[in-house]
Structures are given as structure tokens and as C-alpha cells.
mmCIF file of C-alpha atoms in Angstrom:
data_model
loop_
_atom_site.group_PDB
_atom_site.id
_atom_site.type_symbol
_atom_site.label_atom_id
_atom_site.label_comp_id
_atom_site.label_asym_id
_atom_site.label_seq_id
_atom_site.Cartn_x
_atom_site.Cartn_y
_atom_site.Cartn_z
ATOM 1 C CA MET A 1 105.568 62.365 -43.205
ATOM 2 C CA SER A 2 105.919 59.198 -45.257
ATOM 3 C CA THR A 3 105.212 56.970 -42.229
ATOM 4 C CA SER A 4 102.035 58.892 -41.449
ATOM 5 C CA THR A 5 100.909 58.664 -45.054
ATOM 6 C CA GLN A 6 101.504 54.916 -45.129
ATOM 7 C CA ASN A 7 99.475 54.395 -41.946
ATOM 8 C CA GLU A 8 96.410 56.269 -43.223
ATOM 9 C CA PRO A 9 95.257 53.501 -45.639
ATOM 10 C CA SER A 10 95.600 50.972 -42.819
ATOM 11 C CA LYS A 11 93.403 53.101 -40.556
ATOM 12 C CA ASP A 12 90.804 53.512 -43.299
ATOM 13 C CA TYR A 13 90.762 49.766 -43.932
ATOM 14 C CA ALA A 14 90.399 49.068 -40.221
ATOM 15 C CA GLN A 15 87.489 51.516 -40.065
ATOM 16 C CA ILE A 16 85.812 49.800 -43.015
ATOM 17 C CA LEU A 17 86.147 46.422 -41.304
ATOM 18 C CA GLU A 18 84.763 47.855 -38.084
ATOM 19 C CA ASN A 19 81.768 49.346 -39.903
ATOM 20 C CA LYS A 20 81.109 46.035 -41.643
ATOM 21 C CA ASP A 21 81.213 44.215 -38.321
ATOM 22 C CA GLU A 22 78.744 46.705 -36.832
ATOM 23 C CA GLN A 23 76.403 46.357 -39.810
ATOM 24 C CA LYS A 24 76.604 42.578 -39.598
ATOM 25 C CA LYS A 25 75.869 42.673 -35.883
ATOM 26 C CA LEU A 26 72.932 45.051 -36.407
ATOM 27 C CA GLY A 27 71.595 42.827 -39.187
ATOM 28 C CA SER A 28 71.769 39.826 -36.880
ATOM 29 C CA ILE A 29 69.889 41.720 -34.148
ATOM 30 C CA LYS A 30 67.201 42.786 -36.631
ATOM 31 C CA HIS A 31 66.777 39.251 -37.951
ATOM 32 C CA SER A 32 66.476 37.875 -34.422
ATOM 33 C CA LYS A 33 63.804 40.466 -33.572
ATOM 34 C CA PHE A 34 62.040 39.846 -36.876
ATOM 35 C CA THR A 35 61.809 36.131 -36.078
ATOM 36 C CA GLU A 36 60.528 36.884 -32.583
ATOM 37 C CA LEU A 37 57.785 39.214 -33.856
ATOM 38 C CA ILE A 38 56.653 36.647 -36.418
ATOM 39 C CA GLY A 39 56.375 34.108 -33.604
ATOM 40 C CA TRP A 40 54.219 36.466 -31.540
ATOM 41 C CA LEU A 41 51.891 37.029 -34.486
ATOM 42 C CA GLN A 42 51.558 33.337 -35.297
ATOM 43 C CA ASN A 43 50.817 32.490 -31.670
ATOM 44 C CA TRP A 44 47.881 34.909 -31.834
ATOM 45 C CA GLY A 45 46.390 33.380 -34.966
ATOM 46 C CA TYR A 46 47.833 35.624 -37.663
ATOM 47 C CA ASN A 47 48.868 34.050 -40.952
ATOM 48 C CA VAL A 48 52.419 35.243 -41.599
ATOM 49 C CA VAL A 49 54.539 34.771 -44.724
ATOM 50 C CA ASP A 50 58.193 35.805 -44.785
ATOM 51 C CA LYS A 51 58.658 37.861 -47.976
ATOM 52 C CA SER A 52 62.225 38.984 -47.243
ATOM 53 C CA LYS A 53 63.788 37.054 -50.121
ATOM 54 C CA SER A 54 61.241 38.149 -52.724
ATOM 55 C CA VAL A 55 60.783 41.817 -51.774
ATOM 56 C CA LYS A 56 62.012 44.149 -54.518
ATOM 57 C CA THR A 57 61.680 47.507 -52.770
ATOM 58 C CA PRO A 58 65.125 49.029 -52.089
ATOM 59 C CA GLY A 59 65.995 49.566 -48.439
ATOM 60 C CA ILE A 60 63.805 46.810 -46.986
ATOM 61 C CA GLU A 61 65.904 44.212 -45.180
ATOM 62 C CA PHE A 62 63.130 41.989 -43.808
ATOM 63 C CA GLN A 63 59.441 41.889 -44.689
ATOM 64 C CA ALA A 64 56.531 39.755 -43.506
ATOM 65 C CA GLU A 65 53.026 39.671 -45.001
ATOM 66 C CA ILE A 66 50.378 39.387 -42.289
ATOM 67 C CA THR A 67 46.732 38.355 -42.598
ATOM 68 C CA PRO A 68 44.403 37.838 -39.620
ATOM 69 C CA GLN A 69 42.405 34.600 -39.564
ATOM 70 C CA VAL A 70 39.281 36.595 -38.696
ATOM 71 C CA PRO A 71 38.358 39.371 -41.206
ATOM 72 C CA TYR A 72 38.516 42.961 -40.019
ATOM 73 C CA SER A 73 35.297 44.466 -38.718
ATOM 74 C CA SER A 74 34.981 46.350 -42.007
ATOM 75 C CA GLY A 75 35.133 43.106 -43.975
ATOM 76 C CA LEU A 76 38.484 43.951 -45.542
ATOM 77 C CA SER A 77 41.003 41.190 -46.170
ATOM 78 C CA THR A 78 43.927 43.399 -47.208
ATOM 79 C CA PRO A 79 47.223 42.112 -45.790
ATOM 80 C CA LEU A 80 49.439 44.123 -43.477
ATOM 81 C CA TYR A 81 53.217 44.298 -43.709
ATOM 82 C CA LEU A 82 55.903 44.218 -41.058
ATOM 83 C CA GLU A 83 59.177 45.692 -42.292
ATOM 84 C CA PHE A 84 62.705 46.253 -41.072
ATOM 85 C CA GLN A 85 64.346 48.972 -43.162
ATOM 86 C CA ASP A 86 68.051 49.679 -43.479
ATOM 87 C CA ASP A 87 67.663 53.326 -42.425
ATOM 88 C CA LEU A 88 65.945 52.403 -39.141
ATOM 89 C CA SER A 89 68.320 50.813 -36.659
ATOM 90 C CA ASP A 90 65.876 50.700 -33.740
ATOM 91 C CA GLY A 91 62.421 50.674 -35.297
ATOM 92 C CA ILE A 92 60.020 48.778 -37.536
ATOM 93 C CA ILE A 93 57.262 49.804 -39.924
ATOM 94 C CA LEU A 94 53.753 48.371 -39.831
ATOM 95 C CA ARG A 95 51.890 49.371 -42.975
ATOM 96 C CA THR A 96 49.096 48.564 -45.382
ATOM 97 C CA THR A 97 47.656 49.824 -48.658
ATOM 98 C CA TYR A 98 44.103 49.253 -49.779
ATOM 99 C CA GLU A 99 41.674 50.693 -52.294
ATOM 100 C CA LEU A 100 38.334 52.304 -51.623
ATOM 101 C CA ASP A 101 35.271 50.284 -52.508
ATOM 102 C CA LYS A 102 34.543 50.692 -56.221
ATOM 103 C CA ASN A 103 30.977 51.839 -55.557
ATOM 104 C CA ILE A 104 32.228 54.600 -53.266
ATOM 105 C CA GLU A 105 34.898 55.649 -55.755
ATOM 106 C CA ILE A 106 32.413 55.790 -58.652
ATOM 107 C CA HIS A 107 29.990 57.761 -56.493
ATOM 108 C CA LEU A 108 32.662 60.275 -55.477
ATOM 109 C CA ASN A 109 33.733 60.733 -59.085
ATOM 110 C CA THR A 110 30.176 61.452 -60.205
ATOM 111 C CA GLN A 111 29.725 63.980 -57.417
ATOM 112 C CA THR A 112 32.815 65.972 -58.465
ATOM 113 C CA ARG A 113 32.973 67.576 -55.049
ATOM 114 C CA ALA A 114 36.665 68.119 -54.337
ATOM 115 C CA ARG A 115 35.852 70.056 -51.174
ATOM 116 C CA GLU A 116 33.950 67.093 -49.718
ATOM 117 C CA ILE A 117 36.899 64.790 -50.365
ATOM 118 C CA GLU A 118 39.312 67.244 -48.722
ATOM 119 C CA LEU A 119 37.086 67.589 -45.658
ATOM 120 C CA THR A 120 36.775 63.820 -45.399
ATOM 121 C CA TYR A 121 40.551 63.393 -45.375
ATOM 122 C CA ILE A 122 40.815 66.017 -42.634
ATOM 123 C CA GLU A 123 38.279 64.073 -40.564
ATOM 124 C CA ILE A 124 40.119 60.810 -41.254
ATOM 125 C CA ASN A 125 43.410 62.264 -40.032
ATOM 126 C CA GLN A 126 41.685 63.435 -36.868
ATOM 127 C CA LEU A 127 40.542 59.848 -36.298
ATOM 128 C CA VAL A 128 43.816 58.005 -36.907
ATOM 129 C CA LEU A 129 46.512 60.404 -35.667
ATOM 130 C CA PRO A 130 45.640 59.848 -31.973
ATOM 131 C CA MET A 131 46.329 56.151 -32.677
ATOM 132 C CA LYS A 132 49.796 57.182 -33.938
ATOM 133 C CA VAL A 133 48.894 55.969 -37.402
ATOM 134 C CA SER A 134 49.988 58.093 -40.362
ATOM 135 C CA LEU A 135 48.232 58.349 -43.705
ATOM 136 C CA ILE A 136 49.660 58.975 -47.171
ATOM 137 C CA ARG A 137 47.128 60.322 -49.646
ATOM 138 C CA ASP A 138 46.977 58.518 -52.958
ATOM 139 C CA HIS A 139 43.259 58.666 -53.748
ATOM 140 C CA PRO A 140 41.521 56.251 -54.241
ATOM 141 C CA PHE A 141 44.202 54.258 -52.406
ATOM 142 C CA ILE A 142 44.619 54.511 -48.653
ATOM 143 C CA LYS A 143 48.197 54.066 -47.423
ATOM 144 C CA LEU A 144 48.646 53.703 -43.682
ATOM 145 C CA TYR A 145 51.758 53.141 -41.627
ATOM 146 C CA LYS A 146 52.828 53.084 -38.003
ATOM 147 C CA VAL A 147 56.409 53.366 -36.731
ATOM 148 C CA VAL A 148 57.174 51.155 -33.737
ATOM 149 C CA PHE A 149 60.440 51.378 -31.808
ATOM 150 C CA THR A 150 61.980 48.022 -30.939
ATOM 151 C CA ASP A 151 63.880 49.105 -27.828
ATOM 152 C CA ARG A 152 62.180 47.290 -24.912
ATOM 153 C CA LEU A 153 59.281 46.343 -27.183
ATOM 154 C CA ASP A 154 57.034 43.773 -25.509
ATOM 155 C CA LYS A 155 54.404 41.449 -26.935
ATOM 156 C CA GLN A 156 51.373 43.301 -25.595
ATOM 157 C CA TYR A 157 52.358 46.684 -27.009
ATOM 158 C CA PHE A 158 53.342 45.179 -30.362
ATOM 159 C CA LEU A 159 50.016 43.376 -30.762
ATOM 160 C CA GLU A 160 48.164 46.525 -29.692
ATOM 161 C CA CYS A 161 49.974 48.377 -32.484
ATOM 162 C CA MET A 162 48.710 45.768 -34.943
ATOM 163 C CA ILE A 163 45.172 46.260 -33.645
ATOM 164 C CA ASP A 164 45.555 50.054 -33.938
ATOM 165 C CA LEU A 165 46.439 49.712 -37.612
ATOM 166 C CA MET A 166 43.515 47.372 -38.324
ATOM 167 C CA ASN A 167 41.091 49.575 -36.383
ATOM 168 C CA SER A 168 42.256 52.609 -38.343
ATOM 169 C CA MET A 169 41.379 50.776 -41.562
ATOM 170 C CA SER A 170 37.880 50.106 -40.240
ATOM 171 C CA LEU A 171 37.443 53.724 -39.120
ATOM 172 C CA ILE A 172 38.508 55.058 -42.509
ATOM 173 C CA THR A 173 36.239 52.675 -44.390
ATOM 174 C CA GLY A 174 33.373 53.639 -42.095
ATOM 175 C CA LYS A 175 33.987 57.334 -42.703
ATOM 176 C CA TRP A 176 33.885 56.883 -46.480
ATOM 177 C CA ASP A 177 30.736 54.764 -46.142
ATOM 178 C CA GLU A 178 29.178 57.571 -44.119
ATOM 179 C CA LYS A 179 29.944 60.067 -46.882
ATOM 180 C CA TYR A 180 28.656 57.678 -49.518
ATOM 181 C CA TYR A 181 25.276 57.221 -47.840
ATOM 182 C CA SER A 182 24.858 60.829 -46.694
ATOM 183 C CA VAL A 183 25.305 62.498 -50.106
ATOM 184 C CA PRO A 184 22.286 62.105 -52.424
ATOM 185 C CA PRO A 185 23.236 60.934 -55.917
ATOM 186 C CA LYS A 186 23.097 63.439 -58.739
ATOM 187 C CA GLU A 187 20.205 63.241 -61.146
ATOM 188 C CA THR A 188 21.195 62.252 -64.634
ATOM 189 C CA ILE A 189 20.171 64.277 -67.673
ATOM 190 C CA ALA A 190 17.915 61.428 -68.777
ATOM 191 C CA LYS A 191 16.014 61.529 -65.493
ATOM 192 C CA LYS A 192 15.585 65.302 -65.703
ATOM 193 C CA GLU A 193 14.281 65.042 -69.253
ATOM 194 C CA LYS A 194 11.908 62.277 -68.209
ATOM 195 C CA LYS A 195 10.492 64.482 -65.460
ATOM 196 C CA ILE A 196 9.854 67.257 -67.984
ATOM 197 C CA ASP A 197 8.172 64.825 -70.334
ATOM 198 C CA ASP A 198 5.965 63.499 -67.528
ATOM 199 C CA LEU A 199 4.842 67.009 -66.570
ATOM 200 C CA GLU A 200 4.044 67.875 -70.167
ATOM 201 C CA LEU A 201 2.110 64.644 -70.522
ATOM 202 C CA GLU A 202 0.164 65.398 -67.344
ATOM 203 C CA GLU A 203 -0.779 68.846 -68.667
ATOM 204 C CA ILE A 204 -1.978 67.307 -71.924
ATOM 205 C CA LEU A 205 -4.053 64.686 -70.119
ATOM 206 C CA ASN A 206 -5.590 67.264 -67.790
ATOM 207 C CA GLY A 207 -6.457 69.493 -70.703
#
């Protein structure tokens, strides 16, 4: 009994060392892949900045900030992020967060049509989900992300995933623009009063 008890701490310590070795090996694999992906992006004209040492979000092991040299079709210049997270051993996250145009946001607020906003988000999800892009609602912010598995990941598919994320941003912006231009602005109280005054004045002038 005593011999077995004495051996248990040794086994636990050996298991801890083994786990540390596995984590170190996995970290090395992730870093190697991270470096490779950055190289692919830079070769295709993306501006890439390694933010791994300055990132403050818990759970992110490696992070790169990505900006295309050519603006998106929607005119946005919001950066994208490539992330390796500690809870994903065989995948990466491509994500971005951007804010709706202030004019659109002000217009939506003045309309006070919650139903229209809900319907728009339903339409947006129908546009981006086939591209395997997910959306987190945080109105007026748009948070998009795409999970990409690294097993047998090649350059073409990876760059296509980047394009999918950028295209989804353009589609979403276009959908909000469509809503903005299709809904007539509300008349202000001042305008309504002015119309009444004009009619009264016309009656007076016409006798």
C-alpha cells in the first residue's frame, strides 16, 4: 500500500510534464502556421501587423491585424483579425467589427421601427450564412467571424475565406443602405405645422 501511494505523486508529475510538452508542441505548431498564413497574406498585398504581444483579450495566443491595400467595394477600411485561440487546437478565427454609417444609424433611430431592424437582420443572416460567416448582433455594431480549420488548409481556400469575410461586410453595408434609401424620412413637427400655416395663409389670400 505504501509503495503504491509513493508512486502516485511520481505518476502525476510525469503526466504534468507530458501535458506541458504537448502544449508546447501545439504552441509551436500554431506559431509556425500563424507565420505561414501571414506570409500568404503579405504576398497577396495585405498589410499585416502581428499584434500577439499587445493583445489583451484572454485566450488569444496569436493575433494579426489585416488591412487590404485596396479598399473594400463598400468603401470600408475596417481591419480584419486573424486569431489563434487556446481553446481551438485545429482552427483559426477570422473576424471583424465595424459600426454602421452614422447617417444610417441616426435615420434608423428616428424611424423607431424595431420590426424593420429585426427583418433586416434576418435578411442579412440569409445573405452571409451560405458563406459560412456568422454574425453577432450588437447594434449598431456589426460583428462577423468565420471559423477555418487548419488541417490540410491550403493557400487558395484560406484567401477565399478572407474574401468571403470582406464580401459579407459589403453585402451587409449594402443591405443597410437599401433600407436607408427605401424608407421615407419622418416629417418633423415643425414641417407639419408649417404645412398647416401655409394652408391657412392660402385660404386667407384666396378669400
